[in-house]
Coordinates of C-alpha atoms in Angstrom, one line a residue:
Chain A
X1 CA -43.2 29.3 -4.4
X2 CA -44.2 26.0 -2.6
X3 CA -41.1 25.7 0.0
X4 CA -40.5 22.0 -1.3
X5 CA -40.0 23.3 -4.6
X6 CA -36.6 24.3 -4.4
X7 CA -35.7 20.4 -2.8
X8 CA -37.4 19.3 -5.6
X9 CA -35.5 21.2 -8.6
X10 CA -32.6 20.2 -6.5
X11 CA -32.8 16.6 -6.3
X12 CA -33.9 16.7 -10.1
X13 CA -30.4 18.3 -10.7
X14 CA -28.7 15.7 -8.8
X15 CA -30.5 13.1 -10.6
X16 CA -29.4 14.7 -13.6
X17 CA -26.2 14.6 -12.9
X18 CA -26.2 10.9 -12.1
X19 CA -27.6 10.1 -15.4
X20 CA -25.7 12.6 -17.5
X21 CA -22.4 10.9 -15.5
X22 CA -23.5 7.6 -17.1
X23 CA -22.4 9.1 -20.6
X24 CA -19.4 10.6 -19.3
X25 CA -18.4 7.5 -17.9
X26 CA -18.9 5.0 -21.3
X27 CA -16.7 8.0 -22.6
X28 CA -13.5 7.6 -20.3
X29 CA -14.0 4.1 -19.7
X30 CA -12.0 2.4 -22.1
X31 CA -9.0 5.1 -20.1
X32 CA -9.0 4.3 -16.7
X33 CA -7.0 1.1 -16.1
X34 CA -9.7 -2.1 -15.7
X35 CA -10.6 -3.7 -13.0
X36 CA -13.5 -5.1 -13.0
X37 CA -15.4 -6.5 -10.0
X38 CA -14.6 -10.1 -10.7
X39 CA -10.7 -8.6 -11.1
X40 CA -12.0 -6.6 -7.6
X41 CA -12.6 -9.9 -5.4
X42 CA -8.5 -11.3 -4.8
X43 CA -7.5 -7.6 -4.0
X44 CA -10.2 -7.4 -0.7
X45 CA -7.9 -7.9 2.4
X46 CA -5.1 -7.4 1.3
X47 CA -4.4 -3.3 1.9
X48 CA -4.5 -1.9 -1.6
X49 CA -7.5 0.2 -1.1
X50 CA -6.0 3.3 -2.2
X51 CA -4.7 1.8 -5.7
X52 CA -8.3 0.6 -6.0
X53 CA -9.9 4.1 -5.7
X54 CA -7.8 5.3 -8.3
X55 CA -4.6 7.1 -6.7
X56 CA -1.1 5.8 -6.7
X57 CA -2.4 2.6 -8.5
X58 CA 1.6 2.0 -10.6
X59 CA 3.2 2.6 -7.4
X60 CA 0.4 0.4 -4.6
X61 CA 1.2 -2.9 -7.6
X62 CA 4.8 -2.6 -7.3
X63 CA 4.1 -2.5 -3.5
X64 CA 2.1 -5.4 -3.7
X65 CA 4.5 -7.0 -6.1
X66 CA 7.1 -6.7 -3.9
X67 CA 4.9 -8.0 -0.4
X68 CA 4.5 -11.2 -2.9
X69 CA 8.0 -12.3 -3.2
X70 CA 8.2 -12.8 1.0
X71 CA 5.4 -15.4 0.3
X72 CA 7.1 -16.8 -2.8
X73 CA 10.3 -17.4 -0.7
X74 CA 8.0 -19.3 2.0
X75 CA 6.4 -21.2 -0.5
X76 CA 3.3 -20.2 0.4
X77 CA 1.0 -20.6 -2.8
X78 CA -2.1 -19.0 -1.8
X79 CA -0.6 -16.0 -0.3
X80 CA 1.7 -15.5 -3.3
X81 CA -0.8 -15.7 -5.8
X82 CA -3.5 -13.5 -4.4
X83 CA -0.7 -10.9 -3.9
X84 CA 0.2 -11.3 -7.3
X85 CA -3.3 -11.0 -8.9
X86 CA -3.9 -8.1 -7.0
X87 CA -0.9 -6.6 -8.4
X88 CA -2.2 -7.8 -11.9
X89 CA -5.6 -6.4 -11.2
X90 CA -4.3 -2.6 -10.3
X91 CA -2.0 -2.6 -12.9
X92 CA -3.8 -4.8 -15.9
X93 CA -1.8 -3.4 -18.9
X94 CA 1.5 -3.9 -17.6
X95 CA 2.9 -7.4 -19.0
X96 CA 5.8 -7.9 -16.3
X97 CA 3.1 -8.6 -13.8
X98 CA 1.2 -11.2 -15.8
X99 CA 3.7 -12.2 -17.8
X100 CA 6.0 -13.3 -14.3
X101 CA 2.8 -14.5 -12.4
X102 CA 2.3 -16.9 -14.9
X103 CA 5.6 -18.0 -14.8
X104 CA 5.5 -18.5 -11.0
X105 CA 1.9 -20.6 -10.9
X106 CA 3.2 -22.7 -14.5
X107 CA 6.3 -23.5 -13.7
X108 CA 6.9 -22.9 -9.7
X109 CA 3.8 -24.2 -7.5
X110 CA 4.2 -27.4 -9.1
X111 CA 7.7 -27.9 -7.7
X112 CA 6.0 -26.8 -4.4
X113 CA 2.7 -28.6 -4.3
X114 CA 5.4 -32.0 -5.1
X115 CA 7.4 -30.8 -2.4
X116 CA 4.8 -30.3 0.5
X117 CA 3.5 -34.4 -0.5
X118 CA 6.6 -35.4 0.2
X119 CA 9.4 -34.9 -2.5
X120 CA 10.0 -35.6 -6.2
X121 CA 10.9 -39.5 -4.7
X122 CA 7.8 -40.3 -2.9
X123 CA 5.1 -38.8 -5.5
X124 CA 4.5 -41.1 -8.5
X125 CA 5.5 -40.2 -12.0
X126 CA 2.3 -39.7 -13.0
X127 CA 1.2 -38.1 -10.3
X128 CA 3.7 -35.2 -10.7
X129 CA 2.8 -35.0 -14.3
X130 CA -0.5 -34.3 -13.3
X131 CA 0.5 -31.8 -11.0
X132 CA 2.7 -30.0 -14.0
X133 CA -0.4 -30.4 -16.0
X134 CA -2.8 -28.7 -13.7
X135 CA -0.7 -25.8 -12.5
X136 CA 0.8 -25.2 -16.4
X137 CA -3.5 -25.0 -18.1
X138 CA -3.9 -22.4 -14.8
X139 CA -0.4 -20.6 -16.0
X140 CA -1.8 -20.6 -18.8
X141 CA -5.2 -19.0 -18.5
X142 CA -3.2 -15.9 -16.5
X143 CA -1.4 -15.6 -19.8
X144 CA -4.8 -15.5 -21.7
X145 CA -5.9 -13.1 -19.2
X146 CA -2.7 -10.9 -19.6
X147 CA -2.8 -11.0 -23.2
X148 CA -6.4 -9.6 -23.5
X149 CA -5.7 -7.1 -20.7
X150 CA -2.5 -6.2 -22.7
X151 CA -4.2 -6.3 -26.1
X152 CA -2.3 -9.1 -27.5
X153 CA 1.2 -8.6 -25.9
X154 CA 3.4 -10.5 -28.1
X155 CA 5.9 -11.4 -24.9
X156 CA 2.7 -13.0 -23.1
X157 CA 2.4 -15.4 -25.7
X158 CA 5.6 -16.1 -26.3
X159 CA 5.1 -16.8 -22.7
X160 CA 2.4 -18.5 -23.0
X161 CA 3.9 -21.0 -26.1
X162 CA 6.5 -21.8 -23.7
X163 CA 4.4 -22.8 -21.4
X164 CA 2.5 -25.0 -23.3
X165 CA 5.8 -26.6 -24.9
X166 CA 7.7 -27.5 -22.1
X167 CA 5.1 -28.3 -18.9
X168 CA 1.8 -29.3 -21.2
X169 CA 4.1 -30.9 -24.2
X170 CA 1.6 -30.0 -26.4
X171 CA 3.6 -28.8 -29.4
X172 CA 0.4 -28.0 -31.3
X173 CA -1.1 -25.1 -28.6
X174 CA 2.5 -23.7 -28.3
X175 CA 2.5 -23.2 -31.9
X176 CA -0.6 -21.4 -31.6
X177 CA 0.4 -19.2 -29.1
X178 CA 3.6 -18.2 -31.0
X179 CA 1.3 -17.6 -33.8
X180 CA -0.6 -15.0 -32.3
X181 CA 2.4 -13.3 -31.2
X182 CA 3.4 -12.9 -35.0
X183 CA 0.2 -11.4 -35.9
X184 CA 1.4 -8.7 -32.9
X185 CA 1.9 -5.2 -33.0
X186 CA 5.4 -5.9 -31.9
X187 CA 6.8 -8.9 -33.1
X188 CA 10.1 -10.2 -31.4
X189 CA 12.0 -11.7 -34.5
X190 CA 12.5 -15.4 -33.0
X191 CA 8.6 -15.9 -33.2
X192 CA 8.0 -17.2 -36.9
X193 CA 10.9 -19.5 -36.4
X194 CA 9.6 -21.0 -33.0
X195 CA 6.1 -21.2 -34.6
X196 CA 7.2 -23.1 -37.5
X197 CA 9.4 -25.1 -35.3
X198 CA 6.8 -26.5 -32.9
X199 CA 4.6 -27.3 -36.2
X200 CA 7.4 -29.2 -37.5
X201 CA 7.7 -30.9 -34.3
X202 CA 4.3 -31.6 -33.8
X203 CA 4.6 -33.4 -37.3
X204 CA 2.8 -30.7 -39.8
X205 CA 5.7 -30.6 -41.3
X206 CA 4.6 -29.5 -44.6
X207 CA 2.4 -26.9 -43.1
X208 CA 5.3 -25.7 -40.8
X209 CA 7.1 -25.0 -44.3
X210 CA 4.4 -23.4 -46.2
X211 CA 3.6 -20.9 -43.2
X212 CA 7.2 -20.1 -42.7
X213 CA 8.0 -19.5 -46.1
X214 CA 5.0 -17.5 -47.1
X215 CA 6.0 -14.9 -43.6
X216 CA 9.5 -14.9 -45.0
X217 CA 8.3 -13.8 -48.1
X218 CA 6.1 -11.6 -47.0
X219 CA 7.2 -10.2 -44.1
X220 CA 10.9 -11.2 -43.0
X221 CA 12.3 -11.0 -46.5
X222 CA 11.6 -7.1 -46.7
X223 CA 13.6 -6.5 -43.3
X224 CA 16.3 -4.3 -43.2
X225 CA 18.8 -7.7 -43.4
X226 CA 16.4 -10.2 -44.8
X227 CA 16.2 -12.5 -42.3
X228 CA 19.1 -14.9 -43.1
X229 CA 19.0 -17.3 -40.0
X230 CA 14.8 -17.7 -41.0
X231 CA 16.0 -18.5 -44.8
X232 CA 18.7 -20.9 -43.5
X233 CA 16.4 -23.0 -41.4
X234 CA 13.7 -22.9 -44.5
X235 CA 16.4 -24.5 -46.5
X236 CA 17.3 -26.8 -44.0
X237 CA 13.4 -27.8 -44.2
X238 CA 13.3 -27.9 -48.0
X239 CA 15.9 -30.5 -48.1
X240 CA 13.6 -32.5 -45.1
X241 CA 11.1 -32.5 -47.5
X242 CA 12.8 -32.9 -50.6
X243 CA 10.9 -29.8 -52.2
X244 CA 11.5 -29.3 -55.6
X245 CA 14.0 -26.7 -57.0
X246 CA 11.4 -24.7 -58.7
X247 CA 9.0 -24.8 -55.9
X248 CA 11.5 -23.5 -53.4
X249 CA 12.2 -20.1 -52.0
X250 CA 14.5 -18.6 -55.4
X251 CA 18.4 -18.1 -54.2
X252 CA 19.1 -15.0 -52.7
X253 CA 22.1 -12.4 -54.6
X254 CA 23.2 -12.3 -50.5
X255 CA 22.6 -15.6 -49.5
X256 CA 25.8 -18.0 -49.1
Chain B
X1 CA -27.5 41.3 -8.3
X2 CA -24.0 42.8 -8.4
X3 CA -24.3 43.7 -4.9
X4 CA -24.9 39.5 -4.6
X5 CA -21.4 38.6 -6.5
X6 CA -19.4 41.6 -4.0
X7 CA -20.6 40.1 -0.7
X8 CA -19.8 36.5 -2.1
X9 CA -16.9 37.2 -3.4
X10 CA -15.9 39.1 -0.6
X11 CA -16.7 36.0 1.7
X12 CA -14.7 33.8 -1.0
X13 CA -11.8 36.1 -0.3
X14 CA -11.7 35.8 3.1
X15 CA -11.8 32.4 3.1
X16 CA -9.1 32.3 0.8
X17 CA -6.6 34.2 2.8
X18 CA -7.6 32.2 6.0
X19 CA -7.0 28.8 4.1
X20 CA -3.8 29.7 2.5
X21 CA -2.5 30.7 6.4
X22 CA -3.0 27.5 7.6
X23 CA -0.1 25.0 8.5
X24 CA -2.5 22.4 7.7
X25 CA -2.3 23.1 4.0
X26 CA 1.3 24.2 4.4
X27 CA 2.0 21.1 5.6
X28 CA -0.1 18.8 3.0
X29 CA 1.3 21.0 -0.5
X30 CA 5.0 20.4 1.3
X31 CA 4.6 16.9 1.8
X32 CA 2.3 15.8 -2.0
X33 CA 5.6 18.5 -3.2
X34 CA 7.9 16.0 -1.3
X35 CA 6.3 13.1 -3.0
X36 CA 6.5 14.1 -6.5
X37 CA 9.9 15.4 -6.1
X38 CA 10.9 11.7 -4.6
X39 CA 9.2 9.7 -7.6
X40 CA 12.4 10.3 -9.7
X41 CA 14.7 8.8 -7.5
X42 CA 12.5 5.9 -6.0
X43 CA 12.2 4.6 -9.7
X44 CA 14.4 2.0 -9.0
X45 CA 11.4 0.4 -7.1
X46 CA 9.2 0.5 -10.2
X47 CA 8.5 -3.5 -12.1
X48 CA 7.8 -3.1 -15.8
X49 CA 6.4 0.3 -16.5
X50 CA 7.8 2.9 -18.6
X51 CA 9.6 5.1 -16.4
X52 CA 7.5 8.4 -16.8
X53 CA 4.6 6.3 -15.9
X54 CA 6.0 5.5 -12.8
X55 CA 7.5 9.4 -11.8
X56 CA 3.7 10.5 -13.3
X57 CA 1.5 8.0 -11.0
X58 CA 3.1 9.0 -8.2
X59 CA 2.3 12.7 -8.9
X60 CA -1.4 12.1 -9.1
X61 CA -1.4 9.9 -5.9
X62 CA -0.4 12.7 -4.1
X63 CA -2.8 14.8 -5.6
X64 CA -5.5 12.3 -5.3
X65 CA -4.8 11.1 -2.0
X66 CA -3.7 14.6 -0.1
X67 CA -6.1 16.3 -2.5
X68 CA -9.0 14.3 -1.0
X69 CA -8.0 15.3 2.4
X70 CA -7.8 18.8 2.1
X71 CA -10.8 19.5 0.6
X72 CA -12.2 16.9 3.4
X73 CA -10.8 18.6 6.2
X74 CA -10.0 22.1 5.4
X75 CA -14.2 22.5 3.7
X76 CA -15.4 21.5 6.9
X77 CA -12.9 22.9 9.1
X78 CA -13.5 26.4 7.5
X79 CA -17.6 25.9 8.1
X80 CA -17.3 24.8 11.2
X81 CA -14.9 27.4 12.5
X82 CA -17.1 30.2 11.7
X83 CA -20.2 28.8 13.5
X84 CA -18.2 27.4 16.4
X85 CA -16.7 30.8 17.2
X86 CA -20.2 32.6 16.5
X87 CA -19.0 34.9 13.6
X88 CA -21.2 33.8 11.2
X89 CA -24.2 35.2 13.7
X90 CA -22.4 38.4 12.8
X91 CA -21.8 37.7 9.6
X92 CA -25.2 36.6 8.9
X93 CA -27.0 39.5 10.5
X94 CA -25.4 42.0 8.3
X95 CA -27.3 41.8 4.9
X96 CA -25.7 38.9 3.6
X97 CA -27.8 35.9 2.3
X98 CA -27.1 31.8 3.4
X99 CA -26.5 31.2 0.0
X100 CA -24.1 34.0 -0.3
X101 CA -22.4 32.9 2.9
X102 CA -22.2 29.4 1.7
X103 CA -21.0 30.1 -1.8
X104 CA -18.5 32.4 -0.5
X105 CA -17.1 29.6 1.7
X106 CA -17.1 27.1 -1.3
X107 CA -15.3 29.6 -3.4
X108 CA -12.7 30.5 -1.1
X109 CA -11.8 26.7 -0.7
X110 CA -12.0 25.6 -4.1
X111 CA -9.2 28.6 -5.1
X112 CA -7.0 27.0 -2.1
X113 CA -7.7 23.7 -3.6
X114 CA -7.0 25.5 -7.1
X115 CA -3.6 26.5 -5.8
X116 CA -2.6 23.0 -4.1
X117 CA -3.7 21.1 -7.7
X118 CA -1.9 23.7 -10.0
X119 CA 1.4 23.9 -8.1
X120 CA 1.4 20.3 -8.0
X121 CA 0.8 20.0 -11.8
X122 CA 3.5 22.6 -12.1
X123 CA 6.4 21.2 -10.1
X124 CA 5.0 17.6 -11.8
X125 CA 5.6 19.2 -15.5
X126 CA 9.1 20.4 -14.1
X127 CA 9.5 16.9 -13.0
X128 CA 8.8 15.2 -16.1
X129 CA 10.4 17.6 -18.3
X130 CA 14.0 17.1 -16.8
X131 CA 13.5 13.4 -17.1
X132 CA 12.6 13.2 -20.4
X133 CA 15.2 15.5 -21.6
X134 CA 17.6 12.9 -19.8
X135 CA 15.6 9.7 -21.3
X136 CA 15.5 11.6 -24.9
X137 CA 19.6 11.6 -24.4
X138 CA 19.6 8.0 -23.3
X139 CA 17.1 6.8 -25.9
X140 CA 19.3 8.0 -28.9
X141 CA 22.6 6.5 -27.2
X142 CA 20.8 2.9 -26.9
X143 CA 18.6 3.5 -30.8
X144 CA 15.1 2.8 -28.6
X145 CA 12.5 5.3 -28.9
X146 CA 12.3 8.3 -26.9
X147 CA 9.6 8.5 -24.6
X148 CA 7.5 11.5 -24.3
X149 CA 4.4 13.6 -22.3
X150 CA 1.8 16.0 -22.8
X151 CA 1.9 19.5 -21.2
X152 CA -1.9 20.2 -22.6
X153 CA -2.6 16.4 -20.9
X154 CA -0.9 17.6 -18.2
X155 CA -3.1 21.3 -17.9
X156 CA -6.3 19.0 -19.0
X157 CA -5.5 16.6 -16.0
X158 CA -5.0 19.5 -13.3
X159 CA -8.2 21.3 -14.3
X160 CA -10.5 18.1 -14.0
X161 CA -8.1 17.1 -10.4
X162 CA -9.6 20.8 -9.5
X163 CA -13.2 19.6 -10.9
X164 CA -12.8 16.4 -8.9
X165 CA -11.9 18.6 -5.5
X166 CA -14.8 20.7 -6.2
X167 CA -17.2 18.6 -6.2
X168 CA -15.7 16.7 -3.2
X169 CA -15.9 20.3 -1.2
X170 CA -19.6 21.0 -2.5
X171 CA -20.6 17.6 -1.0
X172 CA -19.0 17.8 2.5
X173 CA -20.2 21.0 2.6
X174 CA -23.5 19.9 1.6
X175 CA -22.9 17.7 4.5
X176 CA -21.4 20.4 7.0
X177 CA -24.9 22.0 6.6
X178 CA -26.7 19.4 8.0
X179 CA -24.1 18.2 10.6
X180 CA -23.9 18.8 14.0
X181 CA -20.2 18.3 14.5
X182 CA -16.7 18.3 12.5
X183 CA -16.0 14.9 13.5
X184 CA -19.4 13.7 11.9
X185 CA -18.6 16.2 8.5
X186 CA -15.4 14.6 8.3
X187 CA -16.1 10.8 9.0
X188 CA -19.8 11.2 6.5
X189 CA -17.7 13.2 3.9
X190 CA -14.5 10.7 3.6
X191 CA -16.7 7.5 3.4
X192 CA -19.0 9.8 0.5
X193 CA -15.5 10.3 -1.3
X194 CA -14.9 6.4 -0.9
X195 CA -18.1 5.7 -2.0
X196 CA -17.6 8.5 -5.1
X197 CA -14.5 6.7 -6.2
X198 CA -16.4 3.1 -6.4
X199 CA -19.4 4.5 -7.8
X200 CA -18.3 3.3 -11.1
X201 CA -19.2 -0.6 -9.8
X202 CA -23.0 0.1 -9.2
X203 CA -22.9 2.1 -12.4
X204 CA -21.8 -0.3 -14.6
X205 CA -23.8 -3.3 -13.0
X206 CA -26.6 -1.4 -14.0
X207 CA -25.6 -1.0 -17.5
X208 CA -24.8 -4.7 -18.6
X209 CA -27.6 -7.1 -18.7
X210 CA -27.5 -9.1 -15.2
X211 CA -30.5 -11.3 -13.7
X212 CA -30.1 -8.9 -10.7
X213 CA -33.7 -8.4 -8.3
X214 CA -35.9 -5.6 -8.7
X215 CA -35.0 -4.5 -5.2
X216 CA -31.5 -4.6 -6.4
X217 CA -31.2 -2.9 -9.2
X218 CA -33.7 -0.2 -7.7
X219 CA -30.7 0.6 -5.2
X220 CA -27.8 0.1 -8.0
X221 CA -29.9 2.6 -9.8
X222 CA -30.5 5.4 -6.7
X223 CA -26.9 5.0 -5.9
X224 CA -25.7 5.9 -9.1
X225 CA -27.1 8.8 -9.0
X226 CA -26.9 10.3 -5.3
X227 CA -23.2 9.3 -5.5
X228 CA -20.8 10.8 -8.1
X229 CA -18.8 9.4 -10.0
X230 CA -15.4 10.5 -8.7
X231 CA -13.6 8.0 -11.2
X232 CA -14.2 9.3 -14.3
X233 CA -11.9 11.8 -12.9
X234 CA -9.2 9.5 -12.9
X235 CA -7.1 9.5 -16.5
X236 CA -4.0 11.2 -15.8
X237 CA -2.1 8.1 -17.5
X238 CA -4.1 8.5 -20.5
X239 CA -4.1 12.2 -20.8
X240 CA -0.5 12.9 -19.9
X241 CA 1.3 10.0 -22.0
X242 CA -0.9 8.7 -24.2
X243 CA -3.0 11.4 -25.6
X244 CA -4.1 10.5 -28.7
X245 CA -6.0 7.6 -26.8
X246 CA -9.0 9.2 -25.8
X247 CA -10.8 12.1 -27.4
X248 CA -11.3 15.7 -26.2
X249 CA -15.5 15.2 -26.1
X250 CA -14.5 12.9 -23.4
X251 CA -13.1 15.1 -21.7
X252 CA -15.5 18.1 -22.1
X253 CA -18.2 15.2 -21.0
X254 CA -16.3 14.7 -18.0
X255 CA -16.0 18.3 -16.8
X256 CA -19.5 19.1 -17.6
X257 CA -20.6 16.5 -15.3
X258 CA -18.6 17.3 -12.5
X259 CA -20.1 21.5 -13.2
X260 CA -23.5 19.3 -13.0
X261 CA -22.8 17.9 -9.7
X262 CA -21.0 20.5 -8.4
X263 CA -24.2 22.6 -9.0
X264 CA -26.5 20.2 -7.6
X265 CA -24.5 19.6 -4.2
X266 CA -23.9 23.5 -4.0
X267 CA -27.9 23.5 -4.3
X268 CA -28.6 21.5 -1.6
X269 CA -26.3 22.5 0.7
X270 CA -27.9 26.0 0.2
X271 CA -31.4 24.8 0.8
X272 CA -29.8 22.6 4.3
X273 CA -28.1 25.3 5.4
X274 CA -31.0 28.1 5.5
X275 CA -33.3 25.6 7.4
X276 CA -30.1 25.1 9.8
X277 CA -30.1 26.7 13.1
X278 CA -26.8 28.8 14.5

């Protein structure tokens, strides 16, 4: 035998391997917790390279979790968000971590970005509205990003609706979100009722009542107590509208 | 042929008992022990995660991470040893083959490593069990759902952790053969198994569509397959609490490719070690 033979049939089987490891891989894939290299990028520097290469991942996030909360009580935005996306990126399909750094860049780095200009007295009006504005659409793509990583976690847009209700006062996009989270696997049971809210507030009134009376009927109705706070409130909107007795919801033997 | 398998299994023996002796793993299977024993009470520390999650994660850290440096450390440490103190001159002039020699040695280390993993996954099922007895009590007092684990995940887990520290030992020994020192073995091997665990990243930048060079994708594409893929590996979550999430092909895919590389390095550490001088 030629005596670079055996080197060859060697590196063969290691090529082999390599490409027969591609398939494993695609297998496995969708198991190992993702993090992809853009999701790779905000974690460099900052000591979580052994959740990266796969061990201890749960337990390096809640370490890195925990290292974010000394920058949130400094106020120091860019520390406190990088830690908190890295904590997001090792753990991706746990919703406290995205659902809570969304709630501190929508809601808290405004307060802290009007702060360091000088204070709620010497920033315009508008200004700070703006600033609410900006940090609430970036709260809110962490949400998007939470709900996809989550696949469709119900509390992130509920999150997420809130967001868009109270900083953005866009009625419309919070109904939106809450609509999503009824379409859920888990749906918390105050989510048709904020959805059709929102609409109502937003002015579709009639469509707020159509949607929320077709999920009553067929979803809410068949619960184990039929929903009586969701029927109240529907009644409450067919007397708004004036709907007519034989086109509303028929009286319930229960209802009072 | 059978005289082959009784001189390497006679080496793999010895090995064995000299591994198992050492404080060094002693010290590593007390202290991975100590960690898995600890997750239950440092729970408290855990943000949003079920709490097996938490007690299970901190399990295969310590397997990963003390894993990893046993089978860094001891695989070289054991090769090294017998050339530094000249026995495997002895060994090697009786009639005894390289490749027997070196199998031997892998063998030997991979049943120590077989012992650290397995004890692990044994004190982790323990470990798991009590709490979810305790959680199962708690979840009908509160009406939630009771969580629960998988003992075959659990087995299916250890057995590719042992894959995974197989094929780490293959390659530092594949790198012991061509080494000079055990400082080299060990600083080459650990930045291999760094490399092994972010393989995945070259792999799948080959595999979607990117506008990436020639040049580029030539070395994504020679990386991928000189390094293994040590992440795969990697779905204890899955397999212990959420089983019914991937399927058991995956799996077999999995351990046949870490058999193909561990055959591969074994291969080449053979051929580097009989051009090698004592």
């Amino acid at each position: 035998m030629h005596p670079v033979s055996p080197w060859v049939v060697a590196s063969l089987l290691l090529l082999g391997a390599g490409t027969y490891s591609e398939t494993s891989w695609k297998g496995v894939r969708q198991a190992v917790p993702e993090i992809s290299r853009k999701d790779l990028e905000p974690t460099l520097g900052q000591g979580v390279l052994l959740g990266i290469l796969g061990g201890l991942r749960t337990v390096v996030a809640d370490a890195t979790w925990l290292r974010s909360y000394v920058f949130w009580e400094k106020r120091d935005r860019a520390g406190c968000e990088a830690l908190m996306k890295t904590a997001c990126a090792l753990d991706p399909r746990s919703r406290f971590f995205w659902e809570n750094t969304g709630y501190a860049v929508g809601y808290d780095f405004a307060h802290w970005e009007i702060r360091r200009r000088g204070g709620y007295a010497k920033v315009a009006p508008d200004i700070q509205e703006g600033i609410f504005r900006r940090y609430a659409q970036l709260g809110l793509a962490i949400f998007e990003d939470g709900v996809e990583h989550t696949g469709g976690n119900s509390g992130i847009l509920i999150s997420a609706g809130q967001l868009a209700e109270i900083k953005l006062k866009d009625n419309l996009l919070a109904a939106a979100y809450y609509r999503r989270a009824t379409q859920a696997k888990t749906v918390p049971w105050f989510a048709y009722f904020m959805c059709a809210r929102t609409m109502w507030e937003a002015g579709q009134k009639k469509e707020a009542y159509a949607w929320y009376s077709a999920q009553w009927l067929g979803k809410l109705k068949k619960g184990e107590d039929g929903a009586p706070d969701d029927l109240e409130r529907l009644r409450f909107m067919e007397d708004e509208l004036k709907v007519p007795v034989q086109l509303r919801i028929p009286r319930q033997t229960w209802e009072k | 042929m059978n005289a082959r398998l009784n001189r390497t299994s006679w080496i793999a023996r010895i090995t064995f008992l000299e591994a198992i002796r050492q404080r060094f793993f002693a010290f590593l299977l007390v202290l991975s022990a100590a960690m898995v024993v600890s997750s239950v009470s440092l729970r408290f520390m855990d943000f949003g995660h079920s709490e097996l999650k938490f007690v299970a994660d901190f399990a295969f850290g310590g397997m990963f991470l003390f894993g990893s440096v046993l089978a860094l450390v001891m695989t070289a440490q054991l090769f090294f040893a017998e050339i530094e103190n000249r026995t495997a001159l002895t060994l090697l002039a009786k009639p005894l083959s390289r490749t027997e020699f070196l199998l031997g040695k892998f063998l030997g280390t991979w049943a120590v490593l077989g012992v650290f993993v397995f004890s692990l996954a044994f004190l982790q099922g323990v470990i798991l069990w009590s709490r979810t007895q305790e959680l199962i009590v708690l979840a009908a007092e509160t009406g939630r759902v009771a969580p629960d684990f998988s003992v075959s995940g659990l087995a299916s887990f250890a057995v590719l952790q042992w894959l995974r520290l197989g094929v780490v030992a293959a390659m530092v020994l594949m790198v012991s053969a061509v080494a000079r020192t055990f400082l080299f073995t060990v600083i080459v091997g650990a930045m291999a198994i760094v490399a092994g665990q972010l393989q995945w990243l070259a792999q799948e930048a080959l595999l979607k569509p990117s506008d990436a060079s020639m040049v580029t994708k030539t070395l994504l594409w020679i990386s991928s397959r000189v390094i293994p893929n040590l992440q795969q590996f990697n779905i204890g979550d899955t397999l212990v609490l959420d089983p019914t999430a991937i399927s058991g092909t995956a799996v077999w895919s999995v351990v046949l490719s870490g058999l193909f590389y561990l055959v591969a390095f074994l291969a080449l550490a053979s051929l580097a070690f009989r051009r090698r001088e004592i």
